[in-house]
XYZ file of C-alpha atoms in Angstrom:
417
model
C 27.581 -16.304 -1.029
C 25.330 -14.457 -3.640
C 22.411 -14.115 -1.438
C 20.323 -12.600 -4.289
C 20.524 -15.342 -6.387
C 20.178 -17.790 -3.614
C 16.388 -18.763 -3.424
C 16.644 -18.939 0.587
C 17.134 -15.395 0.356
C 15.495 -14.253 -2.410
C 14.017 -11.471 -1.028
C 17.575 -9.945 -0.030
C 18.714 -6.008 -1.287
C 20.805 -3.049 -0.080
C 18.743 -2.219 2.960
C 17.767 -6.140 3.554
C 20.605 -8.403 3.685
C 22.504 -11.226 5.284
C 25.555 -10.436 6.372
C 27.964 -13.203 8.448
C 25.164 -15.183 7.686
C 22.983 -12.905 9.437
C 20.187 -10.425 8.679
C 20.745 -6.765 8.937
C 18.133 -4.599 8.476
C 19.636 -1.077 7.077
C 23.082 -2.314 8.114
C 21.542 -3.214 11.499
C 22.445 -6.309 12.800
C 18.409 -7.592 13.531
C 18.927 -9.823 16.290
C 20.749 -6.762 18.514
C 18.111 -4.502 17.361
C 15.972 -6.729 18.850
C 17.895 -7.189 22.025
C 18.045 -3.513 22.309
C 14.593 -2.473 21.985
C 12.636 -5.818 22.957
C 10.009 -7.993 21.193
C 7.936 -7.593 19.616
C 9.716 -4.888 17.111
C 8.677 -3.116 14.148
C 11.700 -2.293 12.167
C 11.872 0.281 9.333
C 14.840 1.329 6.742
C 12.927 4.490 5.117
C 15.716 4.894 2.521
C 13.840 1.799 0.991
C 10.692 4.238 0.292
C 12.747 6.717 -0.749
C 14.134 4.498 -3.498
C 10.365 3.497 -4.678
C 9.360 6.691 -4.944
C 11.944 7.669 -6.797
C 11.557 4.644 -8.973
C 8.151 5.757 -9.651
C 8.987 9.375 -10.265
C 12.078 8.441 -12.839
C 9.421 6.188 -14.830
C 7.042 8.546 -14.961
C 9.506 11.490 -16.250
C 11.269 9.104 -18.564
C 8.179 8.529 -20.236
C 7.052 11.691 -20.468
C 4.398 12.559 -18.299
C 3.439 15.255 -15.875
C 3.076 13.522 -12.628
C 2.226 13.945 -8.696
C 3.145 10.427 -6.797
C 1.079 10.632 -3.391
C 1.087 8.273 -0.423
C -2.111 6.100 0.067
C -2.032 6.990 4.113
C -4.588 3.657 4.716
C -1.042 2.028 4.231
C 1.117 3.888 6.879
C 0.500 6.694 9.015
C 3.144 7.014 11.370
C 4.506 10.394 11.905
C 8.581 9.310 11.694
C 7.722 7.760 8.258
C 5.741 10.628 7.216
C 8.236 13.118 8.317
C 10.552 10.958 6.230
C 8.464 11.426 3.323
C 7.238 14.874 3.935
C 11.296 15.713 3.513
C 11.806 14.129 -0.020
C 10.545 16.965 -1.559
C 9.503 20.713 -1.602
C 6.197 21.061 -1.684
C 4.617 21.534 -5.284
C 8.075 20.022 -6.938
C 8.173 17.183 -8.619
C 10.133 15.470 -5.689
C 7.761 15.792 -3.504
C 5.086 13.367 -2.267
C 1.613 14.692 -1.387
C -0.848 12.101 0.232
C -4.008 10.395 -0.465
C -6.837 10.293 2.235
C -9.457 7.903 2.172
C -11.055 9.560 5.578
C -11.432 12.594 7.778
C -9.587 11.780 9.715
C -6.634 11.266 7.896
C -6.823 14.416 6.045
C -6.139 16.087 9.786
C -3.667 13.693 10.493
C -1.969 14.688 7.288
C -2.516 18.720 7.594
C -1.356 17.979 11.805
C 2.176 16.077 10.075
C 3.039 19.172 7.708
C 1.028 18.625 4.531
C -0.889 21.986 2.849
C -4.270 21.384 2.000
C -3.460 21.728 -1.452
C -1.091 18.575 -1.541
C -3.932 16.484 0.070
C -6.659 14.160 -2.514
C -9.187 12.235 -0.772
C -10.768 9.526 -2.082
C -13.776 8.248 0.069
C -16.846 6.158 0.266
C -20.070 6.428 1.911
C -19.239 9.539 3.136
C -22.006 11.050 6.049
C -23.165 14.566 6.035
C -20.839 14.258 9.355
C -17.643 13.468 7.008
C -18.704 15.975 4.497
C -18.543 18.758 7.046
C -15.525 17.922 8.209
C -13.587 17.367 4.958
C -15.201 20.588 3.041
C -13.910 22.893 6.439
C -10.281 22.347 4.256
C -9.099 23.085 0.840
C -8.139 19.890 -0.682
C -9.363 17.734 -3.253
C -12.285 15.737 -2.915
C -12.913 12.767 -5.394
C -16.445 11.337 -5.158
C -17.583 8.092 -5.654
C -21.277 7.789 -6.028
C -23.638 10.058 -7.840
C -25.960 10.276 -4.514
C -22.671 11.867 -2.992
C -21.846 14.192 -5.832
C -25.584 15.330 -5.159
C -25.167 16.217 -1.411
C -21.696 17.404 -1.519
C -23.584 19.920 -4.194
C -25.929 20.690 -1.755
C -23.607 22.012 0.853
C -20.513 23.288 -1.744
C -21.985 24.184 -4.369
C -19.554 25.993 -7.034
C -16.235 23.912 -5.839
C -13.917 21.552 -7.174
C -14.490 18.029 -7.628
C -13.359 14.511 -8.757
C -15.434 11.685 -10.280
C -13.874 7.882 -8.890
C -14.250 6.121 -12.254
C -15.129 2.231 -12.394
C -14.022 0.795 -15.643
C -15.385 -2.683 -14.859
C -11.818 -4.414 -15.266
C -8.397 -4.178 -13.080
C -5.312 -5.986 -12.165
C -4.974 -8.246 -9.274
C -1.717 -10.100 -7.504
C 0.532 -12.526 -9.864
C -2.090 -11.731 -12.475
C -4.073 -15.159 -11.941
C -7.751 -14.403 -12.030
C -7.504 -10.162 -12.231
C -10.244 -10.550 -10.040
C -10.221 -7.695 -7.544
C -12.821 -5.425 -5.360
C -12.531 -2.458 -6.522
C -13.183 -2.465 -10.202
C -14.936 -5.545 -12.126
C -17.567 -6.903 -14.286
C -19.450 -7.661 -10.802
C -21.512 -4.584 -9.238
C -19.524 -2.887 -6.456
C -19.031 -0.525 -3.543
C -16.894 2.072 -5.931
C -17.049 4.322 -8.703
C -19.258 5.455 -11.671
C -20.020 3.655 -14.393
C -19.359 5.036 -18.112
C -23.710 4.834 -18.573
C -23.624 7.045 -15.713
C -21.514 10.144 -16.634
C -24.421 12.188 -18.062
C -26.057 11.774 -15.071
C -22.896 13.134 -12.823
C -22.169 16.348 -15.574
C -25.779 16.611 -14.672
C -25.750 16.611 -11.052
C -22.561 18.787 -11.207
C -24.172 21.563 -13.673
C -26.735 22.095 -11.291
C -24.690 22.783 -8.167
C -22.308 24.301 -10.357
C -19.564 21.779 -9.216
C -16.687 21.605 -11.887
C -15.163 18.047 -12.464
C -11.218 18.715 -13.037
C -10.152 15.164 -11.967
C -11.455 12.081 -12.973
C -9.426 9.375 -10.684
C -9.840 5.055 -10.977
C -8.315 1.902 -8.937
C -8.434 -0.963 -10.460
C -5.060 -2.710 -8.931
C -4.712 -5.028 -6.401
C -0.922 -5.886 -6.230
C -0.434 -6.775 -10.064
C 3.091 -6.789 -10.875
C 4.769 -7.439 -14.688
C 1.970 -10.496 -15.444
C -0.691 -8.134 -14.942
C 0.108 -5.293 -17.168
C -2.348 -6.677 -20.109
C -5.133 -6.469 -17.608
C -3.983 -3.243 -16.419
C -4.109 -2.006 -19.888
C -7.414 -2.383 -20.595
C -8.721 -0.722 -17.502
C -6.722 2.698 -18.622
C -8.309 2.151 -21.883
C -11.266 1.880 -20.584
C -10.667 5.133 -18.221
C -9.078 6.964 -21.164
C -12.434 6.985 -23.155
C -14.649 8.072 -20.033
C -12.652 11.066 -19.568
C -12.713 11.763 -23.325
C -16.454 11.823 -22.719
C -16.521 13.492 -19.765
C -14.189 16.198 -21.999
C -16.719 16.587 -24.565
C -19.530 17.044 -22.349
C -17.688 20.398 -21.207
C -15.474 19.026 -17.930
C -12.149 20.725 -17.764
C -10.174 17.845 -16.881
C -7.239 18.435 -15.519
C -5.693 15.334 -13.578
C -6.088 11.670 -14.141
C -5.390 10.112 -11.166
C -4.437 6.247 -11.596
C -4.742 5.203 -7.733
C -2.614 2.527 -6.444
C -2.375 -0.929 -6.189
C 1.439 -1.309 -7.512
C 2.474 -4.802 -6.351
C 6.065 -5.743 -4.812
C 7.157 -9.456 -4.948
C 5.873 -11.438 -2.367
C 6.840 -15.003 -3.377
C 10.025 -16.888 -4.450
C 10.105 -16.371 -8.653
C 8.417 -13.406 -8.762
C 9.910 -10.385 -10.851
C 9.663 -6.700 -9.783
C 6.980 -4.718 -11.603
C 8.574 -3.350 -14.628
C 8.010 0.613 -13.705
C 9.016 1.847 -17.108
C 6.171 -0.543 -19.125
C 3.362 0.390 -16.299
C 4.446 4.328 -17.233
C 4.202 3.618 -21.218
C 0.910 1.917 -20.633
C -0.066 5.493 -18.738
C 1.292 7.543 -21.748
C 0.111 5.806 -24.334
C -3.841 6.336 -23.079
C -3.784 9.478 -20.930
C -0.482 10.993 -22.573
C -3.301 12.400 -25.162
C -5.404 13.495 -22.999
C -2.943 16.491 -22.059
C -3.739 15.585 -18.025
C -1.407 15.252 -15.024
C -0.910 11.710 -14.149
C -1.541 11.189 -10.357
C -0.729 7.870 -8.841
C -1.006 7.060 -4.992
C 0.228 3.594 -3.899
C 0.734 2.842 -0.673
C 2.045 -1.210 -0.263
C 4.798 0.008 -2.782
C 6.296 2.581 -1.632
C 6.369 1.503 2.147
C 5.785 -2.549 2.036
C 8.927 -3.164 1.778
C 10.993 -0.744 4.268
C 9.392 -2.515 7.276
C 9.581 -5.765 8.996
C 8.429 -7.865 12.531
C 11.381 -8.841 15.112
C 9.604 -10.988 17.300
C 11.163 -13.496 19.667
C 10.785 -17.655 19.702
C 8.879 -18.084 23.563
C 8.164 -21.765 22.529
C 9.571 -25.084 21.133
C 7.265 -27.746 21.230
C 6.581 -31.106 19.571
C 3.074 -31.946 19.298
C 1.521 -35.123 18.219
C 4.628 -35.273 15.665
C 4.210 -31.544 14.755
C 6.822 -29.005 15.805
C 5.406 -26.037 16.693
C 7.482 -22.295 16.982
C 5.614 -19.855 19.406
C 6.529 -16.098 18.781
C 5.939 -13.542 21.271
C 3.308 -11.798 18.613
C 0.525 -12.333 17.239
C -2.056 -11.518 14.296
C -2.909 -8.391 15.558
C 0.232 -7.134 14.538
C 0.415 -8.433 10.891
C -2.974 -8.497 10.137
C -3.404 -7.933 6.401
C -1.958 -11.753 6.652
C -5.303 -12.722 7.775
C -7.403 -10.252 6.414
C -6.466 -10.222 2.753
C -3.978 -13.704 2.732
C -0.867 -11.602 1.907
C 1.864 -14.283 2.124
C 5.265 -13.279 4.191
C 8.828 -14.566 4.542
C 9.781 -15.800 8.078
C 13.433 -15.592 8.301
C 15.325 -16.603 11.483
C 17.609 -13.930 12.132
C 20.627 -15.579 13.258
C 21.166 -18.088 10.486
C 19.211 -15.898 7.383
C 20.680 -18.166 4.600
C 20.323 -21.462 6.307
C 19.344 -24.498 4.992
C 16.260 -24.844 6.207
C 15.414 -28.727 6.386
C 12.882 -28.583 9.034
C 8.374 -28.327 8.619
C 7.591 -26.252 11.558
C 4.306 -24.679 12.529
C 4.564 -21.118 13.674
C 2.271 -19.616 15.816
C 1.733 -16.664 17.573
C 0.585 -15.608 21.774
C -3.069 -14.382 20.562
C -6.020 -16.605 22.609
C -7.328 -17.977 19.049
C -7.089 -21.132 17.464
C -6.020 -19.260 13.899
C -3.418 -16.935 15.116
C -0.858 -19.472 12.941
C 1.837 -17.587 10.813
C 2.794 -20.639 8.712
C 2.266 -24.559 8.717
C 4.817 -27.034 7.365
C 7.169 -23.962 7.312
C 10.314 -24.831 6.097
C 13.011 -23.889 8.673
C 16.298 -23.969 10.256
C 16.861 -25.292 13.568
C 15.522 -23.179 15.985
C 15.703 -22.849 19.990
C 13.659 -20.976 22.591
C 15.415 -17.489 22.734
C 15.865 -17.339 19.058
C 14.502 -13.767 17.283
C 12.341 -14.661 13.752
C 11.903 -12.087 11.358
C 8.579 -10.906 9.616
C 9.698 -9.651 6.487
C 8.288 -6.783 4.143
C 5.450 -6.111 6.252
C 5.545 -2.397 6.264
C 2.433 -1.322 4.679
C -1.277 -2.068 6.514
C 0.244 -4.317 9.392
C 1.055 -1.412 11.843
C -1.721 0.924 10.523
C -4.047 -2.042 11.128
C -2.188 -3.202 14.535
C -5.034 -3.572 17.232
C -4.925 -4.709 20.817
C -6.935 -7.795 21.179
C -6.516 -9.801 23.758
C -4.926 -6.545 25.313
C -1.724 -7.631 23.794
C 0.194 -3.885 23.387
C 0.669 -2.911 19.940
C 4.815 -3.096 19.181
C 7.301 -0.502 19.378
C 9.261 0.470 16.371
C 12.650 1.705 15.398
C 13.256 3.894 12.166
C 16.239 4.264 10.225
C 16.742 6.917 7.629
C 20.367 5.579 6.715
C 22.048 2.347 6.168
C 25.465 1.457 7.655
């Protein structure tokens, strides 16, 4: 069977499979990984991050551009997957991946996993005098959001290096329907300056003697292909603030673009075409004369990981069947936090027809700890393993013990047999 054309396995690719009717994960049969190592069990094939980076890299170079591709650490933080990434490159290369911290405390978790502080951009909010000590005790990059922060980080730096986070009022959200997201729109919000407000940041800088080199935006929110247009005009948008911010004196020397690359997620949806994202990039900043920094996280690593969990319950109920897993939402939270949709897959019988409704819930003490409702589904028996699939970005940095319910374990593969 074609299993990539087959829409009950639509999501399948070297690395995620069915094989025997079965799903391997990195040429692992999933079912014996899961009777090896127990349930509940994150899975990871890191060759598929390798691959998106390199996807991003190639479209990048093929159009041209001077480029550093760093990982958004909000998205995944474990040290085996940063080692992983840590080794795809020598440091200051173009291979290589530097990371993007949103926190203090993952800019030590980054310089404690083998990053130099030079390879390190963080991008903050909010930030307390109690961050700002913290993060200006290193030499990395600091991007600032607010002009009351470009003030105090001034105040106790003056003379250093800095970033403006630019808010273009317009981005690119998921499958491109509304374009509607939180971090850049025509609505006021938590991030960025505005293009009225420049003067007043060149301003603040000149008198603490700060100089602006960067000038970094994120205005995506999982837009693939559909939401290029939208994309568009935000880097338009961004192009002319840093030509102002140029002519007002700031050497700038990076335009970071963020993240916020989107991976299919749905039956019918087409990858993200890489190389049109990287014109759209050249064509605005390519005159600029700026590296081009980009920083996803849900690309590069949303796709290398997935849930094993196994089926604890079979139950009709008031005409309702209903699955019970032996995990819950507090291990694939962004589900329930942000509505990210997921493929259940039941491991033993991948590209089954699947003529069943089920209700699948998981062993969290609360009413809404449901994975899916009138789930189509293959028959299924207590003792069964169900995958969670493409859930390696957020879930396990977000994984909390409520309930007391122990975070999983995980396995990582760096090959694929």
């Amino acid at each position: 069977m074609d299993t990539g054309t087959d829409p009950r396995t639509w999501w399948s690719r070297p690395g995620l499979d069915v094989r025997d009717g079965r799903l391997a994960i990195a040429g692992r049969d999933a079912e014996s990984l899961a009777a090896e190592h127990g349930t509940p069990l994150y899975a990871f094939d890191l060759k598929r991050v390798e691959e998106q980076v390199r996807a991003l890299q190639g479209a990048l170079s093929r159009a041209g551009l001077p480029h550093r591709v760093r990982l958004a650490m909000k998205a995944q933080r474990e040290p085996e997957v940063l080692a992983f990434v840590r080794s795809l490159g020598v440091p200051g290369t173009p291979e290589s991946v530097g990371i993007d911290a949103c926190s203090p405390g993952e800019v030590l978790h980054a310089l404690a996993n083998g990053w130099g502080p030079e390879e390190i951009s963080h991008t903050g909010t909010n930030m307390s005098d109690r961050d700002l000590e913290v993060l200006l005790g290193h030499t990395i990059h600091i991007n600032v959001d607010l002009l009351s922060q470009l003030d105090r980080l001034g105040l106790k730096s003056p003379g250093r290096r800095v970033g403006l986070r630019l808010n273009p009022r317009a981005g690119a959200a998921w499958r491109g329907e509304s374009n509607i997201t939180l971090y850049s729109g025509t609505e006021p919000g938590k991030f960025g300056i505005y293009a009225e407000n420049l003067d007043d940041a060149v301003a603040i800088a000149y008198k603490h003697r700060l100089t602006i080199v960067t000038a970094h935006f994120h205005v995506g929110d999982g837009f693939l292909s559909d939401g290029l247009p939208a994309f568009e005009e935000a880097v338009r948008r961004v192009a002319e603030m840093v030509g102002r911010l140029k002519h007002l004196g700031c050497p700038i020397e990076e335009v970071n673009t963020g993240g916020g690359l989107g991976v299919p997620q749905l039956p019918g949806e087409e990858r993200l075409d890489l190389d049109a994202w990287a014109v759209i990039l050249a064509r605005h900043l390519g005159p600029l004369d700026v590296v081009v920094g980009v920083e996803p996280g849900d690309f590069l690593v949303k796709e290398a990981g997935h849930l094993l969990a196994e089926v604890v319950t079979v139950e009709d109920r008031m005409g309702a069947t209903f699955v019970g897993l032996d995990a819950g939402w507090n291990l694939v939270n962004d589900h329930f936090i942000y509505r990210v949709p997921f493929e259940l897959v039941m491991c033993r019988s991948a590209d089954a027809e699947r003529p069943h409704a089920v209700t699948i819930s998981g062993h969290i003490n609360e009413g809404d700890d449901l994975f899916a409702e009138g789930y189509p589904f293959p028959p299924v028996s207590e003792g069964d393993v169900v995958a969670i699939l493409n859930i390696g970005g957020y879930n396990q940095a977000m994984a909390m013990t409520h309930c007391l319910r122990p975070v999983a374990k995980a396995v990582y593969f760096d090959d694929r047999i």
